[in-house]
Short mmCIF file of C-alpha atoms and ligand atoms in Angstrom, two decimals:
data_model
loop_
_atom_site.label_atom_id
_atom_site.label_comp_id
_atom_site.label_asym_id
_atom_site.label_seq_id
_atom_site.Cartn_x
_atom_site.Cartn_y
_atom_site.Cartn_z
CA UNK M 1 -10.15 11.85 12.22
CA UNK M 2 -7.38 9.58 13.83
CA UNK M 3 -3.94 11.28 14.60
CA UNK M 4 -2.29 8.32 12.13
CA UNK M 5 -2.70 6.71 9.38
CA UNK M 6 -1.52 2.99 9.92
CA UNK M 7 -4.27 1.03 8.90
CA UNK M 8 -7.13 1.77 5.89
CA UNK M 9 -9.85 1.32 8.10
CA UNK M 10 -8.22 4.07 10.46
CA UNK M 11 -10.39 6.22 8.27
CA UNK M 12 -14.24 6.13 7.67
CA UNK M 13 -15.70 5.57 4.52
CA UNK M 14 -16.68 9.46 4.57
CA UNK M 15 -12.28 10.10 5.07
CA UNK M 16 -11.82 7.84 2.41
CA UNK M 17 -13.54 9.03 -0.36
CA UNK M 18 -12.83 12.70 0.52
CA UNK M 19 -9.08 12.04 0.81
CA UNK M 20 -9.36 10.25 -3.08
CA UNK M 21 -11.31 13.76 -4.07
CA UNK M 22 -8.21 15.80 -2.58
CA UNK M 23 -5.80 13.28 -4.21
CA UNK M 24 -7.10 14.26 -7.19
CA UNK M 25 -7.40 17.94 -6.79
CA UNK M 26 -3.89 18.12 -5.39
CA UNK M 27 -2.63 16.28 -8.53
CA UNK M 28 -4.12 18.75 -10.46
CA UNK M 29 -2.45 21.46 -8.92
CA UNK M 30 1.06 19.63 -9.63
CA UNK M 31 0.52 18.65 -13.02
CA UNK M 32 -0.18 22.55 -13.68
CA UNK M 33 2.83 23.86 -11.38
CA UNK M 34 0.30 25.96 -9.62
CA UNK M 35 2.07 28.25 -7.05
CA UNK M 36 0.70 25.63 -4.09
CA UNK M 37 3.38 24.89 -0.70
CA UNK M 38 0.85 24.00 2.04
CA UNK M 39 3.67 22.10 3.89
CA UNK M 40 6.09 25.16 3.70
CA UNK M 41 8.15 25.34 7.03
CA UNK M 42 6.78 21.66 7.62
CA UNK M 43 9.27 18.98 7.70
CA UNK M 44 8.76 14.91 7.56
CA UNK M 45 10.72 12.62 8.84
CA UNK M 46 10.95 9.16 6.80
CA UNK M 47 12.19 6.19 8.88
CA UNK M 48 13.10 3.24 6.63
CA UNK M 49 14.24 -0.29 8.18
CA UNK M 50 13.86 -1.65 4.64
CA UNK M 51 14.63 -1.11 0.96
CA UNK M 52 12.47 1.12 -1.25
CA UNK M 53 12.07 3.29 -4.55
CA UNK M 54 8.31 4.20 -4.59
CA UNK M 55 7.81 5.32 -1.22
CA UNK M 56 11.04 6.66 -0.41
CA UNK M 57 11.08 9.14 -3.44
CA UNK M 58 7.17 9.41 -3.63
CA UNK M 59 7.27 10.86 -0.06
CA UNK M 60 10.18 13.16 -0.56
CA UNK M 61 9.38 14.38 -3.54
CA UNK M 62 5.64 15.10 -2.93
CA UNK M 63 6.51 16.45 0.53
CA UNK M 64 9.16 18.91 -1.30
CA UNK M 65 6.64 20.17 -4.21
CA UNK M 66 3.94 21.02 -1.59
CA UNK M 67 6.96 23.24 -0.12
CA UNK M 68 8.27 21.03 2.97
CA UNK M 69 11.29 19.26 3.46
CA UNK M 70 11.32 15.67 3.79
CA UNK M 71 14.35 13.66 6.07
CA UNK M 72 15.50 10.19 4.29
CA UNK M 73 16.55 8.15 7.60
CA UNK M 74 18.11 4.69 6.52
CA UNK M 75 17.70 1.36 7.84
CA UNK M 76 21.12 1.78 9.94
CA UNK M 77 20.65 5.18 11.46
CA UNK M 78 17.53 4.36 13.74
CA UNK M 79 17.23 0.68 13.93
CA UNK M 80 13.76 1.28 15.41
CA UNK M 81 13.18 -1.87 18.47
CA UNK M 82 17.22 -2.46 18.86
CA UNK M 83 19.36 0.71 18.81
CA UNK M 84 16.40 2.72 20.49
CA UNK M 85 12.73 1.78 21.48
CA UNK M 86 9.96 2.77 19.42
CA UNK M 87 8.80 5.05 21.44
CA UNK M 88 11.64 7.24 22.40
CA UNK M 89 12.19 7.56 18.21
CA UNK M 90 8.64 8.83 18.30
CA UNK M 91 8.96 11.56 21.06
CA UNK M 92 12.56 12.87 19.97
CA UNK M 93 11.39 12.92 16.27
CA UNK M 94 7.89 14.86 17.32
CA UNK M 95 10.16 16.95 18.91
CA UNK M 96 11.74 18.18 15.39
CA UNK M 97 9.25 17.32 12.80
CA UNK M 98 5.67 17.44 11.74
CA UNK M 99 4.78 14.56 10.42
CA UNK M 100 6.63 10.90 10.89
CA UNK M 101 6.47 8.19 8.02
CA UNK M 102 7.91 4.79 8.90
CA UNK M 103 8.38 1.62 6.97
CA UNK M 104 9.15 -1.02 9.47
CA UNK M 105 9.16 -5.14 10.30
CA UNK M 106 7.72 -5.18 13.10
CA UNK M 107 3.52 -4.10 12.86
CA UNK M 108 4.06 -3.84 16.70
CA UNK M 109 6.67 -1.06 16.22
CA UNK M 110 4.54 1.00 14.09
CA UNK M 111 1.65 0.96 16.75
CA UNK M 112 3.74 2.08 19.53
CA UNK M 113 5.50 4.70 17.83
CA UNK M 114 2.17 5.94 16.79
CA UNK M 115 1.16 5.91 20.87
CA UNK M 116 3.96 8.08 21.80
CA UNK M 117 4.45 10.31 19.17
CA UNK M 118 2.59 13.68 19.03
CA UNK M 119 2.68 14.11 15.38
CA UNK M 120 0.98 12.29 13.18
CA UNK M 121 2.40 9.00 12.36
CA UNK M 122 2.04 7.08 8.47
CA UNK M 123 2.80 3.30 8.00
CA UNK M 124 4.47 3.32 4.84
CA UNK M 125 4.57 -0.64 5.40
CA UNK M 126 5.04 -2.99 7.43
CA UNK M 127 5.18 -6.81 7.78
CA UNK M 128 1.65 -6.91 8.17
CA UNK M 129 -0.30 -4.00 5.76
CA UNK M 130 0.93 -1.59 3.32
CA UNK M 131 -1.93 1.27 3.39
CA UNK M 132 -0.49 3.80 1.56
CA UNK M 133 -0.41 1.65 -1.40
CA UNK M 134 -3.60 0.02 -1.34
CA UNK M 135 -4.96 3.96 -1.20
CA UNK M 136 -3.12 4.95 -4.56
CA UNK M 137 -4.21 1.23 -5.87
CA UNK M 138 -8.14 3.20 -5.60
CA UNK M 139 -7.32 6.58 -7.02
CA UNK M 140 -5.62 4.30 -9.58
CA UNK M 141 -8.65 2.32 -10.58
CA UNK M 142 -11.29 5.49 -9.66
CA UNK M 143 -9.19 7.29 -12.44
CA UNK M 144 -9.48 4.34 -14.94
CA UNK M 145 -13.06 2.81 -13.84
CA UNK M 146 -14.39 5.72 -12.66
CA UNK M 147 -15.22 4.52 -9.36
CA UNK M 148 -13.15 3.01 -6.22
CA UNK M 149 -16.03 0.59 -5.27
CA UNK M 150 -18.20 -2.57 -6.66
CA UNK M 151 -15.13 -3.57 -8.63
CA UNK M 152 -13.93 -7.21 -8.21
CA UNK M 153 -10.31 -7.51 -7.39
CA UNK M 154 -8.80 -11.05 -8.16
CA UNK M 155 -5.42 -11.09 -6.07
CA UNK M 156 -3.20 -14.03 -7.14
CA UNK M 157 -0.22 -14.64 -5.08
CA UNK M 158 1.55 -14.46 -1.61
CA UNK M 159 -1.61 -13.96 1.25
CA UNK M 160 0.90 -10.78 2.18
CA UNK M 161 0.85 -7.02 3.37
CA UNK M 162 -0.93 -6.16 0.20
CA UNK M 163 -3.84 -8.65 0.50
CA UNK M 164 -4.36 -7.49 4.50
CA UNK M 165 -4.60 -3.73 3.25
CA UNK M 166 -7.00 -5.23 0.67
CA UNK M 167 -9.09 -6.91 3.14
CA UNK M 168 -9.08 -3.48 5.48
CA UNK M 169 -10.43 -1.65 2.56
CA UNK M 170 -12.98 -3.97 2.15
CA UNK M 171 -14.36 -2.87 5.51
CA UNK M 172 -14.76 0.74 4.17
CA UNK M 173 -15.84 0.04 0.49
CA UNK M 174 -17.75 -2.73 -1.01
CA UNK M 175 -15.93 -4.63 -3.20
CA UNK M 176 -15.79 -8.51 -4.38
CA UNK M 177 -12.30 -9.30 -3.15
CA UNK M 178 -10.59 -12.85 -4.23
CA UNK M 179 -7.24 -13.74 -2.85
CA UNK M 180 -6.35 -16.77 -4.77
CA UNK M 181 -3.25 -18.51 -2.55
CA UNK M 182 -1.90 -21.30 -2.48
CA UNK M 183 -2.66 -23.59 0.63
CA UNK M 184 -0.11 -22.61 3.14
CA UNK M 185 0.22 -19.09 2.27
CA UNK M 186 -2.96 -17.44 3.03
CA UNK M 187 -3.60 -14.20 4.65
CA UNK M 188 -3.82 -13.82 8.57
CA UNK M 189 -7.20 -15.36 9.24
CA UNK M 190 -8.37 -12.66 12.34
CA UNK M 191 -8.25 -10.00 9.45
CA UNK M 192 -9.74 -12.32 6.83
CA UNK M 193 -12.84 -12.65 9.37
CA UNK M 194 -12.73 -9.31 10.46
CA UNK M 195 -13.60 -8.16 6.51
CA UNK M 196 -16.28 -10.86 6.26
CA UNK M 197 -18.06 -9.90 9.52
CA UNK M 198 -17.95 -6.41 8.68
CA UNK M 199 -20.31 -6.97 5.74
CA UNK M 200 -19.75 -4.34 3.14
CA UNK M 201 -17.73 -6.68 0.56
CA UNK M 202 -17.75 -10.05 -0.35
CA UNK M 203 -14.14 -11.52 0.33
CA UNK M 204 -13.13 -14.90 -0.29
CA UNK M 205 -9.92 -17.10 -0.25
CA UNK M 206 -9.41 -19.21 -3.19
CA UNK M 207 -6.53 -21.46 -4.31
CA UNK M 208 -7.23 -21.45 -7.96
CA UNK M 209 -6.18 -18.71 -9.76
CA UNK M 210 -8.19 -19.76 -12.77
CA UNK M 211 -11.52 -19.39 -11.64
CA UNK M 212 -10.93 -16.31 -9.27
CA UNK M 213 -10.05 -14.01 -12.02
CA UNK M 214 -13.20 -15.29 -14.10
CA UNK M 215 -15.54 -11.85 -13.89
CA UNK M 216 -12.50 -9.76 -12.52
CA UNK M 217 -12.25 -6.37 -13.09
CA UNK M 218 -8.83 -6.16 -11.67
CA UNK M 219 -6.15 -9.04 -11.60
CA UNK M 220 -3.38 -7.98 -8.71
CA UNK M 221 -0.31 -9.66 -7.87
CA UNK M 222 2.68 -9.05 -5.47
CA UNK M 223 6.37 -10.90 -5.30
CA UNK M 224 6.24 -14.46 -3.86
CA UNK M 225 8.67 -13.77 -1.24
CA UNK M 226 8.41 -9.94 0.61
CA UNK M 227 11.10 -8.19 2.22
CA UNK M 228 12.03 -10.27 5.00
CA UNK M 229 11.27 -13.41 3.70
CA UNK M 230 13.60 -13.35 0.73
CA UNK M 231 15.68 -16.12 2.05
CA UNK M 232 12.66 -18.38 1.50
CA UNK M 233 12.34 -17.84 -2.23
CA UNK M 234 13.76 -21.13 -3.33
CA UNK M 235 10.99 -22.86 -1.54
CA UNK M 236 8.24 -21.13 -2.19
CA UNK M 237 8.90 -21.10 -5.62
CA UNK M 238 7.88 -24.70 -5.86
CA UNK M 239 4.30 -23.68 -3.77
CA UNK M 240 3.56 -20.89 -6.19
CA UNK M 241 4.27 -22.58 -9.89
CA UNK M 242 0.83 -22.33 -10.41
CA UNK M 243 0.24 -18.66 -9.34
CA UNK M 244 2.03 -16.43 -12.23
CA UNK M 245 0.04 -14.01 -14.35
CA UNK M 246 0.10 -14.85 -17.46
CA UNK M 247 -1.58 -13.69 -20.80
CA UNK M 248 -3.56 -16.97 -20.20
CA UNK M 249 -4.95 -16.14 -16.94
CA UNK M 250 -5.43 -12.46 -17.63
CA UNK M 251 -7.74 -13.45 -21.12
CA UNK M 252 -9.77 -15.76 -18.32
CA UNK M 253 -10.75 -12.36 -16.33
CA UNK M 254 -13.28 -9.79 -17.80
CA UNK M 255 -11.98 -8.74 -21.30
CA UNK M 256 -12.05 -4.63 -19.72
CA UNK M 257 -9.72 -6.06 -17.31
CA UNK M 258 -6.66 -4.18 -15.94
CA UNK M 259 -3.40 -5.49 -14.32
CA UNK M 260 -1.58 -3.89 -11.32
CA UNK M 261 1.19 -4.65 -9.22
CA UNK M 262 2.08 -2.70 -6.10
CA UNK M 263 6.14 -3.11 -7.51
CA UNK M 264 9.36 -3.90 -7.54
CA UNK M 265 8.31 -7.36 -9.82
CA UNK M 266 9.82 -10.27 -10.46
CA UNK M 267 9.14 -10.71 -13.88
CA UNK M 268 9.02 -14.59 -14.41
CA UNK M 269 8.08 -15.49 -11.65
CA UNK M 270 4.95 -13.80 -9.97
CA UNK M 271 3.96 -12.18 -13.27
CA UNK M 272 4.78 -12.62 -16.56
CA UNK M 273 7.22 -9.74 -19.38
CA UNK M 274 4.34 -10.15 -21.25
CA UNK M 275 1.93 -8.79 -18.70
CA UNK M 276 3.75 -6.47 -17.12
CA UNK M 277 4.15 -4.82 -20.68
CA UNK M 278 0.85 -5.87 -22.05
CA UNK M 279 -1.70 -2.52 -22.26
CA UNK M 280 -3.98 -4.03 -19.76
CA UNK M 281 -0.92 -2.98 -17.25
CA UNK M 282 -1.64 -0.07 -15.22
CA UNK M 283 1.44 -0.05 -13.35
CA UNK M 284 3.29 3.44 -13.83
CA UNK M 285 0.21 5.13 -13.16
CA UNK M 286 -0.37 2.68 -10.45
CA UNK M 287 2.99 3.42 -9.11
CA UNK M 288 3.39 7.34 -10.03
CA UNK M 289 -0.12 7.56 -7.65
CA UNK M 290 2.02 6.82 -4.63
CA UNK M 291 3.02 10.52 -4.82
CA UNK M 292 -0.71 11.74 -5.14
CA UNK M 293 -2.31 9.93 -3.24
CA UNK M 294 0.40 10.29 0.13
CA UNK M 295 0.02 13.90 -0.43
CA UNK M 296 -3.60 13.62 0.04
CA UNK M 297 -3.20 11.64 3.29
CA UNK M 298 -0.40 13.59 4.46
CA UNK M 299 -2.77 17.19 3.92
CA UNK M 300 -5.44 15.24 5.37
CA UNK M 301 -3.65 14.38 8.83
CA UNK M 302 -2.06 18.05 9.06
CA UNK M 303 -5.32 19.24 8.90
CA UNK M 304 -5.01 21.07 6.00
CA UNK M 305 -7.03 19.28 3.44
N1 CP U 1 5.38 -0.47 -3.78
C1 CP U 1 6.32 -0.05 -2.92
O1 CP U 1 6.06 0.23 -1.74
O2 CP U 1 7.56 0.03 -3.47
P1 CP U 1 8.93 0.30 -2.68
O3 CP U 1 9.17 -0.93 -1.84
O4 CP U 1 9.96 0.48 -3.76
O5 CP U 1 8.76 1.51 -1.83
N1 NVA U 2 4.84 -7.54 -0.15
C1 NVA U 2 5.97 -6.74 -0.57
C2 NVA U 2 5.51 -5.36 -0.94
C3 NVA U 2 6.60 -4.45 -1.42
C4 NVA U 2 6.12 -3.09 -1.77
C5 NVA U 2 6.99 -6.69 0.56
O1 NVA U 2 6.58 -6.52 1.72
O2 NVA U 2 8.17 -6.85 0.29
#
C-alpha cells in the first residue's frame, strides 16, 4: 500500500474494496460504543488553507472516538507555499504527529508535502480532487444499492474536484460515469483520458443534463463556483442556467434513483429546495459517511486495519 492517500487510484481495486469492508465494520463498532481506541497515543495533524464543516469535524471527531487526538490548524497558522514551503511543514509536522491531513489550493502542495513527510499524508481536497469524499460517496451508495460498482453516476454541474475524483475511481471500479457540463467548464482532459484508456468504466462528457441522467442510478451535483473561484459566481451563473437539479430532471433518471451532493449547497442554484429535501436525497448519510469512511482510510494507512 502507498504511504498516502492523495489520489483514489493511489489504492488498488483490492485496497478499495477492503477499506469500504473496514468502513463498515468500524462504523459498527461506533454506532454500538464498543470499547475500540486503535489511534490511542496517536495524534493527527489537520492543515486547512480553506473553509470547511464536513471534513474538519469528520476528521476530529472520528480521530477522537478511535482514541487519538486530532490538531485543527487554520488557514492563517501555516499558510502552506508562502509562510513556509511544503516540505519543511511536512518534516516538522512528522516530527510531532502520526498522521497529516491537508486541505490545500495548490494539488502541487499536497504532492510535495506527501514527498517529504514520513507519516502518512491524506488530501482532504484540493483544487484538483477531493478523494476522501468520493470514498464515503461509495460506502454511501454500497449501503443503499448494495454495491459500489456497475452503477451509473450522472454528474451535472461544474467539471470540478469532485468529477476528477470521480473519474480516478473509475480507474479502480467499473462504473458508467456522465459528467454533463456545460461547454467551457469541463473536467481536466489528461484525467478524462486517463479514465477512458484505463478501460474498466465507461466515462463520458456530456453537455445535456437531460439525457445524461436518462438510466441513472445516481444524479450528483456540486456548487457552480468552488472555493477559490467564488469571485466568478456572477458569471458562471449565466453558463450554468441550464444545469440545476430539479424535480424535472431527477423524474428523467431511473425512478430507484438517488440524489447526492458532496455539500455545502447552494440551494437555487446548483440544485433545487425541493431536491435537496425530496426522499430521493441521500445527503446526511452521504455527508455523516465522511467520518466512517476517513476512519477506514486513516486505520488503513497506520497499518492497523
Ligand atoms: N464536502 C466537504 O468536503 O465539505 P466541507 O468543505 O464542509 O469540508
Ligand atoms: N468543489 C467544491 C467542493 C467542496 C467540498 C469546492 O472545491 O469548493
Amino acid at each position: 500500500m502507498e504511504k498516502d492517500f492523495l489520489h483514489i487510484d493511489d489504492w488498488t481495486r483490492d485496497e478499495i474494496l477492503s477499506s469500504l469492508d473496514l468502513a463498515v465494520e468500524v462504523k459498527r463498532k461506533l454506532k454500538n460504543r464498543e470499547a475500540y481506541k486503535p489511534f490511542k497515543d496517536h495524534s493527527l495533524a489537520m492543515i486547512f488553507a480553506k473553509p470547511s464543516a464536513r471534513t474538519r469535524v469528520s476528521f476530529e471527531t472520528g480521530f477522537y472516538r478511535l482514541g487519538g487526538h486530532a490538531i485543527y490548524l487554520n488557514p492563517a497558522d501555516i499558510d502552506v507555499g508562502n509562510r513556509e514551503p511544503a516540505k519543511d511543514v511536512a518534516r516538522v509536522l512528522s516530527g510531532y504527529n502520526d498522521l497529516i491531513m491537508a486541505r490545500l489550493f495548490d494539488h502541487a502542495h499536497i504532492l510535495e508535502l506527501a514527498r517529504y513527510a514520513t507519516v502518512p499524508v491524506i488530501n482532504g481536497l484540493t483544487d484538483y480532487n477531493h478523494p476522501c469524499q468520493i470514498m464515503a460517496d461509495i460506502l454511501t451508495l454500497k449501503e443503499h444499492f448494495g454495491r459500489a460498482d456497475n452503477l451509473k453516476i450522472a454528474y451535472v454541474g461544474d467539471g470540478n474536484n469532485i468529477v476528477h475524483s470521480w473519474l480516478r475511481l473509475a480507474m479502480r471500479l467499473p462504473l458508467h460515469f456522465v459528467c454533463a457540463c456545460p461547454l467551457n467548464y469541463p473536467p481536466d482532459q489528461a484525467t478524462f483520458e486517463r479514465a477512458k484508456q484505463a478501460g474498466v468504466s465507461t466515462v463520458e462528457i456530456v453537455h445535456d443534463p437531460l439525457s445524461a441522467v436518462k438510466d441513472a442510478d445516481v444524479v450528483y451535483t456540486d456548487v457552480w463556483a468552488s472555493m477559490g473561484k467564488k469571485h466568478e459566481l456572477e458569471e458562471r451563473k449565466r453558463h450554468f442556467k441550464r444545469f440545476t437539479v430539479t424535480s424535472e430532471l431527477m423524474a428523467a433518471a431511473k425512478p430507484t434513483a438517488v440524489f447526492m451532493h458532496c455539500l455545502p449547497a447552494q440551494r437555487g442554484l446548483e440544485v433545487s429546495d425541493a431536491v435537496m429535501e425530496s426522499p430521493a436525497a441521500i445527503i446526511f448519510p452521504q455527508a455523516e459517511n465522511r467520518m466512517h469512511m476517513q476512519n477506514a482510510i486513516m486505520l488503513k494507512l497506520a497499518g492497523k486495519g
